[in-house]
């Protein structure tokens, strides 16, 4: 049993954190293609003196936008295969390392995703433990359940699980970021731009590549709107 008063003191600390203006944001992205428009929008600079362990390919850009310090990270390219290090393992590792090194007030996981319904320009969802009703209402963004898998394609078993959980979009990193954020008690929100219909007739990879440029531009716009809304606010105002 906890000592008398310990629980109430912890609750007060949480309340104080929720009422303090957000000063630092960590944006976690899967690929350079998705990241660079946001880097350019906020005029972020590459971290040449890396906060990450020596030898890892993880990339960090950082800078100040309005009243916010922004760190943007992605896993980089696999040193052996030369391809983007996408998927849950890479996402969880870079998220964990970034939280430990940078201690952000809030995480934004931004990226592309597949949808199961008619194309939407972009959508925003949040973990159940961190609600953002004012953000969703003000920016008129869609909220939905996000599912995550380590493949662009979807097996019948995955489809059944996704349908059973009433998910609306599927990505390759969101659940990993959510798990680490929850583990380390950092609030996180998720912004996903739809590139393809994962249960449609066209091959997923083909549709993903065709739509990537346009959807990345929409993602950049959505992230900018969200960051502008966050600026000057505390967590409880989101």
PDB file of C-alpha atoms in Angstrom:
ATOM      1  CA  UNK A   1       0.000   0.000   0.000  1.00  0.00           C
ATOM      2  CA  UNK A   2       1.313   3.469  -0.886  1.00  0.00           C
ATOM      3  CA  UNK A   3       2.213   5.834   1.983  1.00  0.00           C
ATOM      4  CA  UNK A   4      -0.594   8.209   3.031  1.00  0.00           C
ATOM      5  CA  UNK A   5      -0.870  11.120   0.621  1.00  0.00           C
ATOM      6  CA  UNK A   6       1.417   9.702  -2.059  1.00  0.00           C
ATOM      7  CA  UNK A   7      -1.402   9.114  -4.541  1.00  0.00           C
ATOM      8  CA  UNK A   8      -2.809  12.616  -4.112  1.00  0.00           C
ATOM      9  CA  UNK A   9       0.643  14.180  -4.510  1.00  0.00           C
ATOM     10  CA  UNK A  10       1.152  12.264  -7.759  1.00  0.00           C
ATOM     11  CA  UNK A  11      -2.250  13.432  -9.011  1.00  0.00           C
ATOM     12  CA  UNK A  12      -1.318  17.040  -8.232  1.00  0.00           C
ATOM     13  CA  UNK A  13       1.914  16.700 -10.199  1.00  0.00           C
ATOM     14  CA  UNK A  14      -0.025  15.364 -13.200  1.00  0.00           C
ATOM     15  CA  UNK A  15      -2.511  18.239 -12.939  1.00  0.00           C
ATOM     16  CA  UNK A  16       0.309  20.782 -12.805  1.00  0.00           C
ATOM     17  CA  UNK A  17       1.894  19.257 -15.909  1.00  0.00           C
ATOM     18  CA  UNK A  18      -1.421  19.407 -17.763  1.00  0.00           C
ATOM     19  CA  UNK A  19      -1.797  23.106 -16.926  1.00  0.00           C
ATOM     20  CA  UNK A  20       1.730  24.119 -17.909  1.00  0.00           C
ATOM     21  CA  UNK A  21       2.131  25.564 -21.433  1.00  0.00           C
ATOM     22  CA  UNK A  22       3.609  23.031 -23.840  1.00  0.00           C
ATOM     23  CA  UNK A  23       7.167  24.049 -24.657  1.00  0.00           C
ATOM     24  CA  UNK A  24       8.653  21.061 -26.495  1.00  0.00           C
ATOM     25  CA  UNK A  25       7.272  18.722 -29.140  1.00  0.00           C
ATOM     26  CA  UNK A  26       8.794  15.529 -30.505  1.00  0.00           C
ATOM     27  CA  UNK A  27       7.604  14.661 -34.019  1.00  0.00           C
ATOM     28  CA  UNK A  28       8.232  11.011 -34.923  1.00  0.00           C
ATOM     29  CA  UNK A  29       8.098  10.107 -38.620  1.00  0.00           C
ATOM     30  CA  UNK A  30       8.872   6.887 -40.489  1.00  0.00           C
ATOM     31  CA  UNK A  31      10.553   8.077 -43.701  1.00  0.00           C
ATOM     32  CA  UNK A  32      12.637  10.979 -44.990  1.00  0.00           C
ATOM     33  CA  UNK A  33      10.126  11.563 -47.808  1.00  0.00           C
ATOM     34  CA  UNK A  34       7.434  12.278 -45.233  1.00  0.00           C
ATOM     35  CA  UNK A  35       9.758  14.270 -42.977  1.00  0.00           C
ATOM     36  CA  UNK A  36      11.425  16.800 -45.281  1.00  0.00           C
ATOM     37  CA  UNK A  37       8.381  18.961 -46.109  1.00  0.00           C
ATOM     38  CA  UNK A  38       7.823  19.390 -42.360  1.00  0.00           C
ATOM     39  CA  UNK A  39      11.529  20.065 -41.788  1.00  0.00           C
ATOM     40  CA  UNK A  40      11.398  22.800 -44.425  1.00  0.00           C
ATOM     41  CA  UNK A  41       8.115  24.235 -43.148  1.00  0.00           C
ATOM     42  CA  UNK A  42       9.470  24.780 -39.643  1.00  0.00           C
ATOM     43  CA  UNK A  43      13.021  25.563 -40.869  1.00  0.00           C
ATOM     44  CA  UNK A  44      14.536  22.846 -38.704  1.00  0.00           C
ATOM     45  CA  UNK A  45      18.278  22.168 -38.709  1.00  0.00           C
ATOM     46  CA  UNK A  46      19.971  18.775 -38.707  1.00  0.00           C
ATOM     47  CA  UNK A  47      21.607  17.681 -35.465  1.00  0.00           C
ATOM     48  CA  UNK A  48      25.230  17.093 -36.440  1.00  0.00           C
ATOM     49  CA  UNK A  49      26.258  16.321 -32.850  1.00  0.00           C
ATOM     50  CA  UNK A  50      23.812  13.451 -32.438  1.00  0.00           C
ATOM     51  CA  UNK A  51      22.060  12.778 -29.153  1.00  0.00           C
ATOM     52  CA  UNK A  52      21.667   9.160 -30.270  1.00  0.00           C
ATOM     53  CA  UNK A  53      24.115   6.260 -29.736  1.00  0.00           C
ATOM     54  CA  UNK A  54      27.111   6.236 -32.043  1.00  0.00           C
ATOM     55  CA  UNK A  55      26.616   4.219 -35.221  1.00  0.00           C
ATOM     56  CA  UNK A  56      22.811   4.213 -35.388  1.00  0.00           C
ATOM     57  CA  UNK A  57      21.225   5.664 -38.560  1.00  0.00           C
ATOM     58  CA  UNK A  58      18.578   7.637 -36.680  1.00  0.00           C
ATOM     59  CA  UNK A  59      18.106  11.230 -37.853  1.00  0.00           C
ATOM     60  CA  UNK A  60      17.156  14.297 -35.815  1.00  0.00           C
ATOM     61  CA  UNK A  61      16.271  17.810 -36.920  1.00  0.00           C
ATOM     62  CA  UNK A  62      15.436  20.541 -34.418  1.00  0.00           C
ATOM     63  CA  UNK A  63      14.567  24.199 -34.082  1.00  0.00           C
ATOM     64  CA  UNK A  64      12.230  26.784 -32.593  1.00  0.00           C
ATOM     65  CA  UNK A  65       8.841  27.637 -34.080  1.00  0.00           C
ATOM     66  CA  UNK A  66       6.886  30.395 -32.345  1.00  0.00           C
ATOM     67  CA  UNK A  67       6.943  29.415 -28.633  1.00  0.00           C
ATOM     68  CA  UNK A  68       7.763  25.757 -29.243  1.00  0.00           C
ATOM     69  CA  UNK A  69      10.997  23.815 -29.411  1.00  0.00           C
ATOM     70  CA  UNK A  70      10.506  21.145 -32.063  1.00  0.00           C
ATOM     71  CA  UNK A  71      12.520  17.952 -32.438  1.00  0.00           C
ATOM     72  CA  UNK A  72      11.772  15.785 -35.461  1.00  0.00           C
ATOM     73  CA  UNK A  73      13.213  12.276 -35.716  1.00  0.00           C
ATOM     74  CA  UNK A  74      13.022   9.309 -38.037  1.00  0.00           C
ATOM     75  CA  UNK A  75      14.853   5.952 -38.071  1.00  0.00           C
ATOM     76  CA  UNK A  76      16.919   6.662 -41.204  1.00  0.00           C
ATOM     77  CA  UNK A  77      18.114   4.055 -43.679  1.00  0.00           C
ATOM     78  CA  UNK A  78      19.208   0.537 -42.857  1.00  0.00           C
ATOM     79  CA  UNK A  79      23.009   0.522 -43.083  1.00  0.00           C
ATOM     80  CA  UNK A  80      23.067  -2.948 -44.646  1.00  0.00           C
ATOM     81  CA  UNK A  81      20.138  -2.837 -47.059  1.00  0.00           C
ATOM     82  CA  UNK A  82      20.083   0.886 -47.811  1.00  0.00           C
ATOM     83  CA  UNK A  83      16.294   1.156 -47.479  1.00  0.00           C
ATOM     84  CA  UNK A  84      14.106   3.143 -45.085  1.00  0.00           C
ATOM     85  CA  UNK A  85      13.955   1.511 -41.650  1.00  0.00           C
ATOM     86  CA  UNK A  86      10.178   1.376 -41.436  1.00  0.00           C
ATOM     87  CA  UNK A  87       8.091  -0.783 -39.125  1.00  0.00           C
ATOM     88  CA  UNK A  88       7.391  -1.215 -35.453  1.00  0.00           C
ATOM     89  CA  UNK A  89      10.881  -2.152 -34.254  1.00  0.00           C
ATOM     90  CA  UNK A  90      12.601   0.882 -35.767  1.00  0.00           C
ATOM     91  CA  UNK A  91       9.791   3.185 -34.630  1.00  0.00           C
ATOM     92  CA  UNK A  92       9.867   1.940 -31.047  1.00  0.00           C
ATOM     93  CA  UNK A  93      13.653   2.219 -30.800  1.00  0.00           C
ATOM     94  CA  UNK A  94      13.938   5.770 -32.144  1.00  0.00           C
ATOM     95  CA  UNK A  95      10.948   6.892 -30.071  1.00  0.00           C
ATOM     96  CA  UNK A  96      12.409   5.453 -26.870  1.00  0.00           C
ATOM     97  CA  UNK A  97      15.845   6.972 -27.499  1.00  0.00           C
ATOM     98  CA  UNK A  98      14.378  10.357 -28.403  1.00  0.00           C
ATOM     99  CA  UNK A  99      12.184  10.524 -25.307  1.00  0.00           C
ATOM    100  CA  UNK A 100      15.117   9.598 -23.073  1.00  0.00           C
ATOM    101  CA  UNK A 101      17.420  12.170 -24.667  1.00  0.00           C
ATOM    102  CA  UNK A 102      15.003  15.032 -25.315  1.00  0.00           C
ATOM    103  CA  UNK A 103      12.277  14.769 -22.630  1.00  0.00           C
ATOM    104  CA  UNK A 104       9.449  16.232 -24.748  1.00  0.00           C
ATOM    105  CA  UNK A 105       6.160  17.528 -23.364  1.00  0.00           C
ATOM    106  CA  UNK A 106       4.190  16.007 -26.239  1.00  0.00           C
ATOM    107  CA  UNK A 107       4.750  13.531 -29.076  1.00  0.00           C
ATOM    108  CA  UNK A 108       3.233  13.834 -32.536  1.00  0.00           C
ATOM    109  CA  UNK A 109       3.479  10.726 -34.704  1.00  0.00           C
ATOM    110  CA  UNK A 110       2.869  11.960 -38.243  1.00  0.00           C
ATOM    111  CA  UNK A 111       2.877   9.854 -41.386  1.00  0.00           C
ATOM    112  CA  UNK A 112       1.037   8.099 -44.156  1.00  0.00           C
ATOM    113  CA  UNK A 113      -1.418   5.243 -43.748  1.00  0.00           C
ATOM    114  CA  UNK A 114      -3.807   3.018 -45.643  1.00  0.00           C
ATOM    115  CA  UNK A 115      -7.553   3.376 -45.235  1.00  0.00           C
ATOM    116  CA  UNK A 116     -10.499   1.008 -45.415  1.00  0.00           C
ATOM    117  CA  UNK A 117     -12.997   3.600 -46.586  1.00  0.00           C
ATOM    118  CA  UNK A 118     -13.337   6.343 -49.165  1.00  0.00           C
ATOM    119  CA  UNK A 119     -10.197   8.460 -49.468  1.00  0.00           C
ATOM    120  CA  UNK A 120      -9.760  11.162 -46.849  1.00  0.00           C
ATOM    121  CA  UNK A 121      -7.151  13.861 -47.227  1.00  0.00           C
ATOM    122  CA  UNK A 122      -5.936  13.293 -43.697  1.00  0.00           C
ATOM    123  CA  UNK A 123      -7.091  12.096 -40.327  1.00  0.00           C
ATOM    124  CA  UNK A 124      -6.103  12.569 -36.723  1.00  0.00           C
ATOM    125  CA  UNK A 125      -6.536  10.133 -33.872  1.00  0.00           C
ATOM    126  CA  UNK A 126      -5.404  10.026 -30.272  1.00  0.00           C
ATOM    127  CA  UNK A 127      -4.733   7.380 -27.674  1.00  0.00           C
ATOM    128  CA  UNK A 128      -7.693   6.769 -25.435  1.00  0.00           C
ATOM    129  CA  UNK A 129      -5.741   8.033 -22.433  1.00  0.00           C
ATOM    130  CA  UNK A 130      -5.059  11.429 -24.061  1.00  0.00           C
ATOM    131  CA  UNK A 131      -8.071  13.193 -25.506  1.00  0.00           C
ATOM    132  CA  UNK A 132      -7.833  16.192 -27.852  1.00  0.00           C
ATOM    133  CA  UNK A 133     -11.457  17.313 -28.337  1.00  0.00           C
ATOM    134  CA  UNK A 134     -10.680  21.007 -28.807  1.00  0.00           C
ATOM    135  CA  UNK A 135      -8.022  20.321 -31.429  1.00  0.00           C
ATOM    136  CA  UNK A 136     -10.317  18.046 -33.415  1.00  0.00           C
ATOM    137  CA  UNK A 137     -13.217  20.501 -33.262  1.00  0.00           C
ATOM    138  CA  UNK A 138     -11.193  23.602 -34.098  1.00  0.00           C
ATOM    139  CA  UNK A 139      -9.370  22.059 -37.068  1.00  0.00           C
ATOM    140  CA  UNK A 140     -12.289  19.911 -38.247  1.00  0.00           C
ATOM    141  CA  UNK A 141     -10.128  16.788 -38.370  1.00  0.00           C
ATOM    142  CA  UNK A 142     -11.410  13.231 -38.461  1.00  0.00           C
ATOM    143  CA  UNK A 143     -10.783  10.881 -35.531  1.00  0.00           C
ATOM    144  CA  UNK A 144     -10.545   7.120 -35.842  1.00  0.00           C
ATOM    145  CA  UNK A 145      -8.926   3.936 -34.592  1.00  0.00           C
ATOM    146  CA  UNK A 146      -5.426   3.269 -35.907  1.00  0.00           C
ATOM    147  CA  UNK A 147      -4.100  -0.233 -36.537  1.00  0.00           C
ATOM    148  CA  UNK A 148      -0.433  -1.051 -37.127  1.00  0.00           C
ATOM    149  CA  UNK A 149       1.380  -3.843 -38.968  1.00  0.00           C
ATOM    150  CA  UNK A 150       4.857  -4.522 -40.341  1.00  0.00           C
ATOM    151  CA  UNK A 151       3.721  -4.904 -43.954  1.00  0.00           C
ATOM    152  CA  UNK A 152       2.011  -2.759 -46.581  1.00  0.00           C
ATOM    153  CA  UNK A 153      -0.082  -5.740 -47.606  1.00  0.00           C
ATOM    154  CA  UNK A 154      -2.782  -7.245 -45.404  1.00  0.00           C
ATOM    155  CA  UNK A 155      -3.365 -10.929 -44.724  1.00  0.00           C
ATOM    156  CA  UNK A 156      -6.886 -12.314 -44.162  1.00  0.00           C
ATOM    157  CA  UNK A 157      -6.042 -12.776 -40.478  1.00  0.00           C
ATOM    158  CA  UNK A 158      -4.929  -9.146 -40.165  1.00  0.00           C
ATOM    159  CA  UNK A 159      -8.045  -7.928 -41.952  1.00  0.00           C
ATOM    160  CA  UNK A 160     -10.267  -9.909 -39.580  1.00  0.00           C
ATOM    161  CA  UNK A 161      -8.496  -8.437 -36.552  1.00  0.00           C
ATOM    162  CA  UNK A 162      -8.705  -4.906 -37.939  1.00  0.00           C
ATOM    163  CA  UNK A 163     -12.405  -5.238 -38.707  1.00  0.00           C
ATOM    164  CA  UNK A 164     -13.067  -6.719 -35.265  1.00  0.00           C
ATOM    165  CA  UNK A 165     -11.430  -3.694 -33.646  1.00  0.00           C
ATOM    166  CA  UNK A 166     -13.290  -1.227 -35.879  1.00  0.00           C
ATOM    167  CA  UNK A 167     -10.067   0.378 -37.138  1.00  0.00           C
ATOM    168  CA  UNK A 168     -10.269   2.940 -39.935  1.00  0.00           C
ATOM    169  CA  UNK A 169      -6.608   3.295 -40.960  1.00  0.00           C
ATOM    170  CA  UNK A 170      -3.503   1.079 -40.979  1.00  0.00           C
ATOM    171  CA  UNK A 171       0.114   2.215 -40.699  1.00  0.00           C
ATOM    172  CA  UNK A 172       3.469   0.615 -39.870  1.00  0.00           C
ATOM    173  CA  UNK A 173       4.585   2.479 -36.747  1.00  0.00           C
ATOM    174  CA  UNK A 174       1.763   4.131 -34.790  1.00  0.00           C
ATOM    175  CA  UNK A 175       1.117   1.370 -32.267  1.00  0.00           C
ATOM    176  CA  UNK A 176       4.843   1.130 -31.513  1.00  0.00           C
ATOM    177  CA  UNK A 177       5.083   4.867 -30.849  1.00  0.00           C
ATOM    178  CA  UNK A 178       1.933   4.703 -28.710  1.00  0.00           C
ATOM    179  CA  UNK A 179       3.318   1.807 -26.662  1.00  0.00           C
ATOM    180  CA  UNK A 180       6.605   3.562 -25.880  1.00  0.00           C
ATOM    181  CA  UNK A 181       4.888   6.889 -25.189  1.00  0.00           C
ATOM    182  CA  UNK A 182       2.492   5.200 -22.777  1.00  0.00           C
ATOM    183  CA  UNK A 183       5.330   3.273 -21.141  1.00  0.00           C
ATOM    184  CA  UNK A 184       7.266   6.478 -20.467  1.00  0.00           C
ATOM    185  CA  UNK A 185       4.152   8.541 -19.657  1.00  0.00           C
ATOM    186  CA  UNK A 186       4.468  11.059 -22.480  1.00  0.00           C
ATOM    187  CA  UNK A 187       1.189  12.142 -24.124  1.00  0.00           C
ATOM    188  CA  UNK A 188       1.009  11.411 -27.846  1.00  0.00           C
ATOM    189  CA  UNK A 189      -1.271  12.265 -30.740  1.00  0.00           C
ATOM    190  CA  UNK A 190      -1.285  10.742 -34.212  1.00  0.00           C
ATOM    191  CA  UNK A 191      -1.743  12.446 -37.574  1.00  0.00           C
ATOM    192  CA  UNK A 192      -2.189  10.117 -40.546  1.00  0.00           C
ATOM    193  CA  UNK A 193      -2.623  10.990 -44.219  1.00  0.00           C
ATOM    194  CA  UNK A 194      -4.226   8.289 -46.348  1.00  0.00           C
ATOM    195  CA  UNK A 195      -2.220   7.078 -49.351  1.00  0.00           C
ATOM    196  CA  UNK A 196      -4.071   3.912 -50.323  1.00  0.00           C
ATOM    197  CA  UNK A 197      -7.131   1.733 -49.790  1.00  0.00           C
ATOM    198  CA  UNK A 198      -5.658  -1.408 -48.246  1.00  0.00           C
ATOM    199  CA  UNK A 199      -8.671  -3.556 -49.060  1.00  0.00           C
ATOM    200  CA  UNK A 200      -9.120  -2.090 -52.555  1.00  0.00           C
ATOM    201  CA  UNK A 201      -8.491  -3.660 -55.969  1.00  0.00           C
ATOM    202  CA  UNK A 202      -5.285  -1.808 -56.838  1.00  0.00           C
ATOM    203  CA  UNK A 203      -1.994  -3.246 -55.427  1.00  0.00           C
ATOM    204  CA  UNK A 204      -1.206  -1.450 -52.168  1.00  0.00           C
ATOM    205  CA  UNK A 205       2.436  -0.624 -53.003  1.00  0.00           C
ATOM    206  CA  UNK A 206       1.501   0.796 -56.417  1.00  0.00           C
ATOM    207  CA  UNK A 207      -1.243   3.000 -55.005  1.00  0.00           C
ATOM    208  CA  UNK A 208       1.005   4.117 -52.137  1.00  0.00           C
ATOM    209  CA  UNK A 209       3.713   5.374 -54.515  1.00  0.00           C
ATOM    210  CA  UNK A 210       1.229   7.074 -56.839  1.00  0.00           C
ATOM    211  CA  UNK A 211      -0.313   9.102 -54.028  1.00  0.00           C
ATOM    212  CA  UNK A 212       2.753   9.676 -51.832  1.00  0.00           C
ATOM    213  CA  UNK A 213       3.711  13.168 -53.054  1.00  0.00           C
ATOM    214  CA  UNK A 214       0.196  14.612 -52.854  1.00  0.00           C
ATOM    215  CA  UNK A 215      -0.547  13.012 -49.512  1.00  0.00           C
ATOM    216  CA  UNK A 216       2.769  14.137 -48.027  1.00  0.00           C
ATOM    217  CA  UNK A 217       1.831  17.716 -48.919  1.00  0.00           C
ATOM    218  CA  UNK A 218      -1.503  17.252 -47.139  1.00  0.00           C
ATOM    219  CA  UNK A 219       0.314  15.776 -44.139  1.00  0.00           C
ATOM    220  CA  UNK A 220       2.609  18.811 -43.990  1.00  0.00           C
ATOM    221  CA  UNK A 221      -0.419  21.093 -43.965  1.00  0.00           C
ATOM    222  CA  UNK A 222      -2.155  19.085 -41.235  1.00  0.00           C
ATOM    223  CA  UNK A 223       0.939  18.987 -39.007  1.00  0.00           C
ATOM    224  CA  UNK A 224       1.380  22.748 -39.392  1.00  0.00           C
ATOM    225  CA  UNK A 225      -2.227  23.356 -38.375  1.00  0.00           C
ATOM    226  CA  UNK A 226      -1.878  21.085 -35.352  1.00  0.00           C
ATOM    227  CA  UNK A 227       1.383  22.704 -34.212  1.00  0.00           C
ATOM    228  CA  UNK A 228      -0.104  26.186 -34.646  1.00  0.00           C
ATOM    229  CA  UNK A 229      -3.066  25.124 -32.504  1.00  0.00           C
ATOM    230  CA  UNK A 230      -0.803  23.640 -29.817  1.00  0.00           C
ATOM    231  CA  UNK A 231       1.381  26.749 -29.570  1.00  0.00           C
ATOM    232  CA  UNK A 232       0.744  28.631 -26.326  1.00  0.00           C
ATOM    233  CA  UNK A 233      -1.599  25.985 -24.935  1.00  0.00           C
ATOM    234  CA  UNK A 234      -1.277  23.444 -22.146  1.00  0.00           C
ATOM    235  CA  UNK A 235      -2.203  19.768 -22.447  1.00  0.00           C
ATOM    236  CA  UNK A 236      -5.579  20.251 -20.794  1.00  0.00           C
ATOM    237  CA  UNK A 237      -6.554  22.766 -23.486  1.00  0.00           C
ATOM    238  CA  UNK A 238      -6.078  20.315 -26.338  1.00  0.00           C
TER     239      UNK A 238
END
